[in-house]
Structures are given as C-alpha cells and as structure tokens.
C-alpha cells in the first residue's frame, strides 16, 4: 500500500507543503492546531471558572434573562429550542474553508482512514474534491465518510458521500497548485494522478457556538448539559 505518489519514494520538491493521500501537510497542521488548543487549556479553564462564578451571582441571572429575551443560543428559531440548520451549515462551510483538512475513509475499508486536503469550490454544487493516486487506498472510490474538526474546535462534523473519479481537465486545472504538483513527478501528465469528486450526502454537524455562554461554561466545567442538548447539533444534507 502506498500513501503517496511514486513507488516507495517521497514527494517531488519535498521542501514544499505536501498534499495528496496520507496528506502529511494536513496531518501536521491538524496536530499543530490540537497542540495549540491544548496549550491554552489552563487559560480557558481559568476563564471558564471565572465565568461560572459570575453565573452564580446577579450577572448570571441577567445573562440568562438576556438569552431568553433575545434568543441568543446561536440564532434559534425560538420553537422547542430547535437549532438553526442554515446557520450551523454556514458555520461548517466557513470553518472548512479556513482549515480544509479531513480524515477520510472508504466505507468498504474502515481501517484505511487517512488525512486529506479537501479542494473546495463555492459553486461546487454539493461537491468537494481530493487529489490522490491510482496506486493508493482511495483509488477504488465509492461510498465514503469524512470527519472534520475546525481549527478553533467550535465546529465538528461527520459527513458521507460518494467518491467518483473526476475526468474534467478543467476541474484539475482549477485546483492545481505548486503544493499539489509536489506530489506528482510528471505533473498533470503523471499516470498515477487521480482526482476524486465527493458528491456530498448526509451530515451530522455540531457547533459549540450555538450553546451560548451559559452552555459553553457548563460544557467546559463538565456540568449537566441535558438542558442544552440538541441546541448545537443538526442532521442535514450538505
């Protein structure tokens, strides 16, 4: 099994960012973002405890009243605490544009998960794309699942779709870059080059922004979240 273009070889122009299957660049950035988040944990925890103390006093009651009056748990519909599907979907697309790295797996190969860089297009009509190789784990294509965590850990998503070979040269040209070229010895003419289109289907999206301040403090302190359940989670189609 080969996780990068080329038989038992590293990517061409290895000084550049690395793209493609088993995307080292995506994995490296994902790890860096996780480490940065962890390094701020003490500060976040301290701020959360200060906020929790404030919630026990007059400020807390004022905050809860303001939330009830204005519907500030994200932008709610105001009926049964239902989350705003359009708003959470918007948050997802904004977050993945800022950090387009996902963990991708074929449905027929659950153990074959790998970090990949999603190629996005605002006019993509419910599709995203991936550069990979004909000799790699995703060449079989078919039903697949992707897991996404935003850079700031405020949006989480699991979405499904169908991986299909992209045969339109214009699409390859649109997303081609120096960092993509680093993976392919013969550039766009490389016989191992494979671009896959993922036709997006069902998605589960969680947004911590939709919890509001009270919900966020409860979450960070491990308090009872049952009253907040469902406020930041939607099942939708992308």
CSV table of C-alpha atoms in Angstrom, one decimal:
chain,number,residue,atom,x,y,z
A,1,UNK,CA,0.0,0.0,0.0
A,2,UNK,CA,1.4,3.4,-1.0
A,3,UNK,CA,0.4,6.5,0.9
A,4,UNK,CA,1.9,9.0,-1.5
A,5,UNK,CA,2.7,9.2,-5.2
A,6,UNK,CA,5.7,7.3,-6.5
A,7,UNK,CA,6.9,3.8,-5.8
A,8,UNK,CA,8.5,3.8,-2.3
A,9,UNK,CA,9.5,7.4,-2.8
A,10,UNK,CA,8.8,10.8,-1.2
A,11,UNK,CA,7.1,13.6,-2.9
A,12,UNK,CA,8.8,15.6,-5.6
A,13,UNK,CA,10.0,19.1,-4.3
A,14,UNK,CA,9.9,17.9,-0.8
A,15,UNK,CA,10.6,21.3,0.6
A,16,UNK,CA,7.1,22.4,-0.2
A,17,UNK,CA,3.9,21.7,1.6
A,18,UNK,CA,2.8,18.2,0.9
A,19,UNK,CA,-0.7,17.4,-0.5
A,20,UNK,CA,-2.4,14.2,-1.6
A,21,UNK,CA,-3.2,10.9,0.0
A,22,UNK,CA,-1.9,10.4,3.5
A,23,UNK,CA,-1.5,14.1,3.4
A,24,UNK,CA,1.4,15.0,5.7
A,25,UNK,CA,0.7,18.7,5.5
A,26,UNK,CA,-2.9,18.1,6.6
A,27,UNK,CA,-1.8,15.8,9.4
A,28,UNK,CA,0.9,18.2,10.5
A,29,UNK,CA,-1.4,21.2,10.6
A,30,UNK,CA,-4.1,19.2,12.4
A,31,UNK,CA,-1.6,18.1,15.1
A,32,UNK,CA,-0.3,21.7,15.4
A,33,UNK,CA,-3.8,23.0,15.9
A,34,UNK,CA,-4.5,20.3,18.5
A,35,UNK,CA,-1.3,21.2,20.4
A,36,UNK,CA,-2.1,24.9,20.3
A,37,UNK,CA,-5.6,24.3,21.7
A,38,UNK,CA,-4.2,22.0,24.5
A,39,UNK,CA,-1.6,24.6,25.4
A,40,UNK,CA,-4.3,27.1,26.1
A,41,UNK,CA,-6.4,24.7,28.2
A,42,UNK,CA,-5.3,26.1,31.5
A,43,UNK,CA,-6.2,29.6,30.5
A,44,UNK,CA,-9.5,28.5,29.0
A,45,UNK,CA,-10.3,26.6,32.2
A,46,UNK,CA,-9.5,29.6,34.4
A,47,UNK,CA,-11.7,31.9,32.3
A,48,UNK,CA,-14.5,29.3,32.4
A,49,UNK,CA,-14.3,29.1,36.2
A,50,UNK,CA,-14.4,32.8,36.4
A,51,UNK,CA,-17.5,32.9,34.2
A,52,UNK,CA,-19.1,30.1,36.2
A,53,UNK,CA,-18.6,32.1,39.4
A,54,UNK,CA,-20.2,35.1,37.7
A,55,UNK,CA,-23.2,32.9,36.7
A,56,UNK,CA,-23.8,32.2,40.4
A,57,UNK,CA,-24.4,35.9,41.0
A,58,UNK,CA,-26.6,38.7,39.7
A,59,UNK,CA,-24.7,38.8,36.4
A,60,UNK,CA,-25.7,35.2,35.8
A,61,UNK,CA,-29.4,35.8,36.1
A,62,UNK,CA,-29.1,38.9,33.9
A,63,UNK,CA,-27.3,36.8,31.2
A,64,UNK,CA,-29.9,34.1,31.3
A,65,UNK,CA,-32.7,36.6,31.1
A,66,UNK,CA,-31.0,38.3,28.1
A,67,UNK,CA,-30.6,35.0,26.4
A,68,UNK,CA,-34.3,34.2,26.9
A,69,UNK,CA,-35.3,37.6,25.7
A,70,UNK,CA,-33.1,37.7,22.6
A,71,UNK,CA,-32.9,34.0,21.7
A,72,UNK,CA,-29.1,34.1,21.9
A,73,UNK,CA,-28.2,30.4,21.8
A,74,UNK,CA,-26.9,30.9,18.4
A,75,UNK,CA,-29.7,32.1,16.1
A,76,UNK,CA,-32.6,29.9,17.2
A,77,UNK,CA,-35.9,29.6,15.6
A,78,UNK,CA,-37.5,30.2,19.0
A,79,UNK,CA,-39.5,27.0,18.8
A,80,UNK,CA,-38.6,24.0,21.0
A,81,UNK,CA,-35.0,25.3,21.2
A,82,UNK,CA,-34.5,24.0,17.6
A,83,UNK,CA,-31.1,24.9,16.2
A,84,UNK,CA,-30.9,27.0,13.0
A,85,UNK,CA,-29.9,24.4,10.4
A,86,UNK,CA,-29.0,27.1,7.8
A,87,UNK,CA,-26.8,28.9,10.4
A,88,UNK,CA,-24.9,25.7,11.5
A,89,UNK,CA,-24.4,24.7,7.9
A,90,UNK,CA,-23.0,28.2,7.2
A,91,UNK,CA,-20.6,27.8,10.2
A,92,UNK,CA,-19.4,24.4,8.8
A,93,UNK,CA,-18.6,25.8,5.4
A,94,UNK,CA,-16.8,28.8,6.9
A,95,UNK,CA,-14.8,26.5,9.2
A,96,UNK,CA,-13.7,24.0,6.5
A,97,UNK,CA,-12.7,26.9,4.2
A,98,UNK,CA,-10.4,28.1,6.9
A,99,UNK,CA,-8.9,24.6,7.6
A,100,UNK,CA,-9.8,22.2,4.8
A,101,UNK,CA,-8.4,19.1,6.4
A,102,UNK,CA,-10.5,15.9,7.0
A,103,UNK,CA,-10.0,12.3,8.0
A,104,UNK,CA,-11.3,10.3,5.0
A,105,UNK,CA,-12.2,6.6,4.8
A,106,UNK,CA,-13.9,4.3,2.3
A,107,UNK,CA,-17.0,2.5,3.6
A,108,UNK,CA,-15.5,-0.8,2.5
A,109,UNK,CA,-12.2,-0.1,4.3
A,110,UNK,CA,-13.0,1.5,7.8
A,111,UNK,CA,-9.4,0.9,8.9
A,112,UNK,CA,-8.0,2.8,5.9
A,113,UNK,CA,-8.7,6.3,7.2
A,114,UNK,CA,-6.2,9.0,6.2
A,115,UNK,CA,-5.8,12.8,6.5
A,116,UNK,CA,-6.7,14.5,3.2
A,117,UNK,CA,-7.0,18.1,2.0
A,118,UNK,CA,-10.4,19.0,0.6
A,119,UNK,CA,-10.5,21.1,-2.6
A,120,UNK,CA,-13.4,23.5,-2.2
A,121,UNK,CA,-15.5,25.5,-4.7
A,122,UNK,CA,-18.3,27.8,-3.6
A,123,UNK,CA,-20.0,26.9,-6.8
A,124,UNK,CA,-19.3,23.2,-6.4
A,125,UNK,CA,-23.0,22.2,-6.2
A,126,UNK,CA,-22.7,19.9,-3.2
A,127,UNK,CA,-19.3,18.5,-4.2
A,128,UNK,CA,-15.7,18.7,-2.9
A,129,UNK,CA,-12.6,17.2,-4.4
A,130,UNK,CA,-9.4,15.4,-3.4
A,131,UNK,CA,-6.1,14.7,-5.2
A,132,UNK,CA,-4.9,11.2,-4.7
A,133,UNK,CA,-3.2,8.4,-6.7
A,134,UNK,CA,-4.3,5.4,-8.7
A,135,UNK,CA,-2.0,3.2,-6.6
A,136,UNK,CA,-3.4,4.4,-3.3
A,137,UNK,CA,-6.0,3.4,-0.9
A,138,UNK,CA,-8.8,5.6,-2.3
A,139,UNK,CA,-8.5,4.6,-5.9
A,140,UNK,CA,-11.4,2.2,-5.5
A,141,UNK,CA,-13.6,5.1,-4.8
A,142,UNK,CA,-17.3,4.5,-3.8
A,143,UNK,CA,-19.2,5.4,-0.6
A,144,UNK,CA,-17.0,7.3,1.9
A,145,UNK,CA,-17.2,9.1,5.2
A,146,UNK,CA,-15.2,12.2,6.3
A,147,UNK,CA,-14.6,13.6,9.8
A,148,UNK,CA,-13.9,17.3,10.3
A,149,UNK,CA,-12.8,19.3,13.3
A,150,UNK,CA,-12.5,23.1,12.9
A,151,UNK,CA,-9.3,24.9,13.7
A,152,UNK,CA,-10.9,26.5,16.8
A,153,UNK,CA,-12.7,23.4,17.9
A,154,UNK,CA,-16.0,25.1,17.7
A,155,UNK,CA,-17.4,23.0,14.7
A,156,UNK,CA,-17.4,19.2,14.4
A,157,UNK,CA,-18.8,17.2,11.6
A,158,UNK,CA,-19.2,13.8,10.2
A,159,UNK,CA,-20.4,13.6,6.6
A,160,UNK,CA,-21.0,11.0,4.0
A,161,UNK,CA,-20.7,11.0,0.2
A,162,UNK,CA,-19.8,9.1,-2.9
A,163,UNK,CA,-16.2,9.3,-4.3
A,164,UNK,CA,-16.2,9.4,-8.1
A,165,UNK,CA,-13.3,9.9,-10.5
A,166,UNK,CA,-13.2,13.4,-11.8
A,167,UNK,CA,-12.5,13.4,-15.5
A,168,UNK,CA,-12.9,17.0,-16.3
A,169,UNK,CA,-9.4,18.5,-17.1
A,170,UNK,CA,-10.8,22.0,-16.3
A,171,UNK,CA,-11.5,20.9,-12.7
A,172,UNK,CA,-8.0,19.6,-12.3
A,173,UNK,CA,-6.7,22.9,-13.7
A,174,UNK,CA,-8.8,24.9,-11.3
A,175,UNK,CA,-7.4,23.3,-8.2
A,176,UNK,CA,-3.8,22.7,-9.4
A,177,UNK,CA,-1.1,24.4,-7.5
A,178,UNK,CA,2.6,24.1,-6.7
A,179,UNK,CA,1.8,22.2,-3.5
A,180,UNK,CA,-0.3,19.7,-5.4
A,181,UNK,CA,2.4,19.4,-8.1
A,182,UNK,CA,4.9,18.5,-5.4
A,183,UNK,CA,3.2,15.1,-5.3
A,184,UNK,CA,3.4,14.2,-8.9
A,185,UNK,CA,6.7,13.6,-10.7
A,186,UNK,CA,5.2,14.3,-14.1
A,187,UNK,CA,2.8,17.0,-13.1
A,188,UNK,CA,-0.7,16.8,-14.7
A,189,UNK,CA,0.5,14.1,-17.1
A,190,UNK,CA,1.6,11.8,-14.3
A,191,UNK,CA,-0.1,8.4,-14.9
A,192,UNK,CA,-0.7,7.9,-11.2
A,193,UNK,CA,-2.6,11.2,-10.8
A,194,UNK,CA,-6.2,10.7,-9.7
A,195,UNK,CA,-8.7,13.4,-8.7
A,196,UNK,CA,-11.8,12.3,-6.9
A,197,UNK,CA,-15.1,14.2,-6.6
A,198,UNK,CA,-17.1,13.6,-3.4
A,199,UNK,CA,-20.8,14.0,-4.0
A,200,UNK,CA,-21.9,15.1,-0.6
A,201,UNK,CA,-24.8,13.5,1.2
A,202,UNK,CA,-26.0,13.3,4.8
A,203,UNK,CA,-24.1,15.2,7.5
A,204,UNK,CA,-24.1,15.5,11.3
A,205,UNK,CA,-22.8,18.9,12.4
A,206,UNK,CA,-22.1,20.1,16.0
A,207,UNK,CA,-21.5,23.8,16.7
A,208,UNK,CA,-20.4,24.9,20.2
A,209,UNK,CA,-21.2,28.5,19.2
A,210,UNK,CA,-24.9,27.5,19.3
A,211,UNK,CA,-24.7,26.7,23.0
A,212,UNK,CA,-24.4,30.3,24.2
A,213,UNK,CA,-22.3,31.4,27.1
A,214,UNK,CA,-24.2,29.5,29.7
A,215,UNK,CA,-24.0,26.3,27.7
A,216,UNK,CA,-20.3,26.8,26.9
A,217,UNK,CA,-19.4,27.3,30.5
A,218,UNK,CA,-21.4,24.2,31.5
A,219,UNK,CA,-19.6,22.1,28.9
A,220,UNK,CA,-16.1,23.2,29.9
A,221,UNK,CA,-16.9,22.5,33.6
A,222,UNK,CA,-18.5,19.2,33.0
A,223,UNK,CA,-21.8,20.4,34.3
A,224,UNK,CA,-25.2,18.9,33.5
A,225,UNK,CA,-25.8,19.6,29.8
A,226,UNK,CA,-29.2,17.9,29.3
A,227,UNK,CA,-31.0,21.2,29.1
A,228,UNK,CA,-28.6,22.3,26.3
A,229,UNK,CA,-28.8,19.0,24.3
A,230,UNK,CA,-29.7,19.5,20.7
A,231,UNK,CA,-29.1,23.2,20.6
A,232,UNK,CA,-25.9,23.0,18.6
A,233,UNK,CA,-26.5,19.7,16.6
A,234,UNK,CA,-28.2,19.2,13.3
A,235,UNK,CA,-28.7,16.4,10.8
A,236,UNK,CA,-28.7,17.8,7.3
A,237,UNK,CA,-27.6,17.4,3.7
A,238,UNK,CA,-24.6,19.3,2.5
